Structure formats: C-alpha cells, structure tokens
Amino acid sequence: MTDTALAEVDDRLLLRRHVEGDPDAFAEIYRRHRDRMWAVAVGVCGDRELAAEAVQEGFVSAFRRASSYRGDSAVTTWLHRIVVNACIDLTRRARPSSELTDEVIARAPTAPDATAGVDTRLAVHEALRALPEAQRLALVLVDMHGVPVAEAAEILEVAPGTIKSRCSRGREALARALGSTEGTSRAAGSSDTSGHSQTKGGGHD
C-alpha cells in the first residue's frame, strides 16, 4: 500500500492491519503520533534523554502488544497510556520523586532579565518536575497538551474528578512556587542600595 493510501486509513484499522501482518501499518501509526508522544514524554520526564528512551520503549511495547488493543478507547489514548507508563518507570529509576516544598522553592536559581522568556519556561518546567507525580502527569496532559479531562482520566486510569482535583492542586503549587521566586527577586532588588550590581531572582527552575 502506498504512503498516500496509508495516510487515509483510520488508526484502529491500521493497528488491526499491523496485527494481521501488514509490514507498513505500524510505521504509519508511529509517523502520525511520534511527535505528540515525544512532547508528552518531555513534559512528564523533564529530561530529553529520558523522554527519548521512554518514547522508544513505549512504541516498542505498543508494537509488541498491539493484539491486546480492544478498541475501547482511541488508539491515541492507548498510546498515551503506554508512553506515560514508560515515562513513569524510567523517571522512578532515574531519580527519587520530590515534592514542591518550601525548601525546594527556596533553592530556585537566579536568572538574568535578558533571558526572562527562556527562564520562565525553564522555571515552569522545573517546577513541574518537583510536583508530586500524580499532579505532574495530570497537568502535562490537560494543561500542556490539551488532552480532555475524560481522556486524561482514561490514560491515567482514574476518575475524571480525580484529574480535576490533581490539576487544581498542581496549578496552585506551581503558582505558589513561581510567585514565591518572583517575590524573592523583587525583595532582593529593593534591598540593595549599595550601588553594586543586583542579582535578580528568576523563575523557579
């Protein structure tokens, strides 16, 4: 089958063809969804190398487990679940989980104003890494990648209300962390009257 013809085939049918032995079907699934899975993996892992490994492991697992797909959810939901689980396994092995405590917030690095835009993104990214795992996963899916709450609930295998609660708590923690570091920056700047160059606090990394 030509690439053009494959591009018009539904995900479910592609997966079924893969199970039946079509040598090109899964490659099309990978082509369609690799970028989205990569972006989600980066958000969950907080590390590009871990994310790359998770995506690779996730797609290999999906390739081998395709016969277990029953069609109860979208293929993308099924893939998300596999890749997110791969991310969880890898990050747990790579580093212990941490929480966004006052001590973590206080360790936020300083950053120059010239790179404020980049620093803000790094701040949010690092703050996400410091969240409890359940909150981080919910925020990455719902807030960063626009996954509907109901679908995020399917991916993480919890109730929709649980996703909403985790997102709410996660947003509050992020706002608190980022707000605290910004406040520290302002206080440091206003207290320096010696004429020396001021070090301004950046966002929480």
XYZ file of C-alpha atoms in Angstrom:
205
model
C 0.000 0.000 0.000
C 1.338 3.480 -0.874
C 2.156 6.091 1.774
C -0.726 8.226 0.489
C -3.179 5.379 0.875
C -1.877 4.555 4.358
C -2.289 8.165 5.424
C -6.024 7.884 4.787
C -6.516 4.769 6.923
C -8.071 5.080 10.386
C -5.818 4.399 13.394
C -7.884 1.430 14.528
C -7.735 -0.176 11.105
C -4.008 0.437 10.894
C -3.481 -1.314 14.207
C -5.641 -4.218 13.082
C -3.664 -4.493 9.843
C -0.442 -4.489 11.847
C -1.710 -7.383 13.961
C -2.671 -9.206 10.779
C 0.837 -8.848 9.397
C 0.869 -5.655 7.329
C 4.553 -4.602 7.452
C 3.821 -0.907 6.886
C 0.833 -0.277 9.151
C 2.625 0.337 12.430
C 5.177 2.594 10.766
C 2.288 4.867 9.781
C 0.993 4.892 13.364
C 4.472 5.844 14.545
C 4.753 8.599 11.927
C 1.410 10.088 12.958
C 1.883 10.096 16.697
C 5.606 10.187 17.486
C 5.813 13.987 17.812
C 2.855 14.182 20.189
C 4.183 11.304 22.290
C 7.607 12.925 22.359
C 6.183 16.224 23.596
C 4.197 14.486 26.329
C 7.229 12.433 27.347
C 9.396 15.544 27.692
C 6.777 17.120 29.930
C 6.435 14.021 32.095
C 10.131 13.146 32.318
C 11.558 16.654 32.448
C 14.589 15.290 30.624
C 15.034 14.932 26.873
C 17.193 11.813 27.056
C 14.749 10.045 29.355
C 11.888 11.197 27.133
C 13.553 9.763 24.036
C 14.095 6.462 25.809
C 10.510 6.418 27.054
C 9.101 7.059 23.583
C 11.254 4.318 22.138
C 10.246 1.859 24.849
C 6.612 2.908 24.542
C 6.389 2.347 20.798
C 8.271 -0.943 21.000
C 5.807 -2.053 23.673
C 2.856 -0.888 21.565
C 4.257 -2.752 18.539
C 4.510 -5.963 20.524
C 1.235 -5.560 22.431
C -0.943 -4.412 19.558
C -3.057 -7.560 19.774
C -4.117 -6.513 23.296
C -5.816 -3.363 21.962
C -9.575 -3.939 22.158
C -10.838 -0.699 20.677
C -12.494 0.503 23.892
C -10.640 3.813 23.611
C -8.935 5.734 20.839
C -5.575 4.452 19.640
C -4.040 7.759 20.776
C -5.382 7.202 24.293
C -3.926 3.692 24.285
C -0.556 5.022 23.078
C -0.560 7.813 25.639
C -1.099 5.290 28.414
C 1.785 3.109 27.248
C 4.212 6.018 26.776
C 3.252 7.712 30.049
C 3.775 4.432 31.914
C 7.188 4.102 30.274
C 7.985 7.642 31.416
C 6.929 6.848 34.978
C 9.061 3.716 35.117
C 12.133 5.469 33.746
C 11.889 8.567 35.945
C 11.357 6.481 39.066
C 14.507 4.540 38.300
C 16.471 7.651 37.371
C 15.675 9.798 40.368
C 13.591 9.732 43.536
C 10.310 11.613 43.451
C 10.246 15.031 45.089
C 7.562 17.462 46.121
C 7.242 21.196 45.703
C 8.031 22.100 49.328
C 9.184 25.457 50.717
C 12.744 24.127 50.718
C 12.522 23.270 47.018
C 11.114 26.708 46.229
C 13.898 28.397 48.215
C 16.523 26.661 46.088
C 15.245 28.311 42.885
C 18.233 29.610 40.883
C 18.627 33.210 39.839
C 18.437 34.207 36.196
C 19.285 37.339 34.173
C 16.489 39.509 32.845
C 17.819 39.270 29.285
C 16.617 35.693 29.092
C 13.417 36.149 31.037
C 11.281 34.338 28.466
C 13.526 31.300 28.444
C 13.903 31.412 32.209
C 10.152 31.431 32.678
C 9.783 28.302 30.569
C 12.610 26.631 32.466
C 11.037 27.730 35.721
C 7.701 26.137 34.891
C 9.416 23.025 33.581
C 11.483 22.561 36.735
C 8.533 23.350 38.970
C 6.572 20.636 37.171
C 9.370 18.167 37.853
C 9.133 18.972 41.551
C 5.400 18.311 41.752
C 4.073 15.031 43.097
C 3.959 12.603 40.203
C 0.163 12.351 40.011
C -0.260 16.128 39.768
C 2.529 16.463 37.203
C 1.012 13.836 34.931
C -2.409 15.456 35.055
C -1.050 18.929 34.324
C 1.170 17.769 31.464
C -1.725 16.042 29.747
C -4.517 18.536 30.407
C -2.815 21.932 30.600
C 0.262 21.474 28.423
C -1.179 19.246 25.716
C -4.888 19.970 25.803
C -5.997 16.406 26.459
C -9.653 16.462 27.584
C -10.176 15.613 31.238
C -12.162 12.488 30.355
C -9.396 11.208 28.080
C -6.697 12.035 30.643
C -8.711 10.013 33.140
C -8.659 7.060 30.731
C -4.926 7.410 30.137
C -4.099 7.544 33.845
C -6.876 5.104 34.766
C -8.526 7.284 37.394
C -11.863 9.082 37.682
C -12.344 12.418 35.853
C -12.929 14.103 39.191
C -9.514 12.919 40.330
C -7.907 14.516 37.284
C -9.668 17.805 38.014
C -8.543 17.713 41.638
C -4.932 16.900 40.722
C -4.861 19.697 38.154
C -6.271 22.171 40.655
C -3.731 21.279 43.332
C -0.916 21.249 40.814
C -1.809 24.683 39.455
C -1.913 26.096 42.978
C 1.508 24.621 43.755
C 3.005 25.985 40.538
C 1.549 29.443 41.129
C 2.875 29.392 44.681
C 6.351 28.325 43.591
C 6.645 30.779 40.719
C 5.082 33.592 42.744
C 7.438 32.986 45.661
C 10.536 33.153 43.498
C 9.311 36.332 41.793
C 8.646 37.911 45.180
C 12.120 36.968 46.367
C 13.565 38.668 43.294
C 11.726 41.917 43.948
C 12.720 41.937 47.604
C 16.377 41.359 46.767
C 16.350 44.199 44.251
C 14.707 46.739 46.568
C 17.033 45.957 49.477
C 20.246 46.585 47.532
C 21.182 50.247 47.985
C 24.952 49.845 47.925
C 25.326 50.571 44.215
C 26.635 47.128 43.487
C 25.030 45.104 40.694
C 21.861 43.399 41.854
C 21.163 39.716 41.427
C 17.565 39.277 40.450
C 15.758 36.045 41.193
C 14.471 34.214 38.186
C 11.552 31.847 37.999
C 11.624 28.574 39.852
C 13.512 26.093 37.745
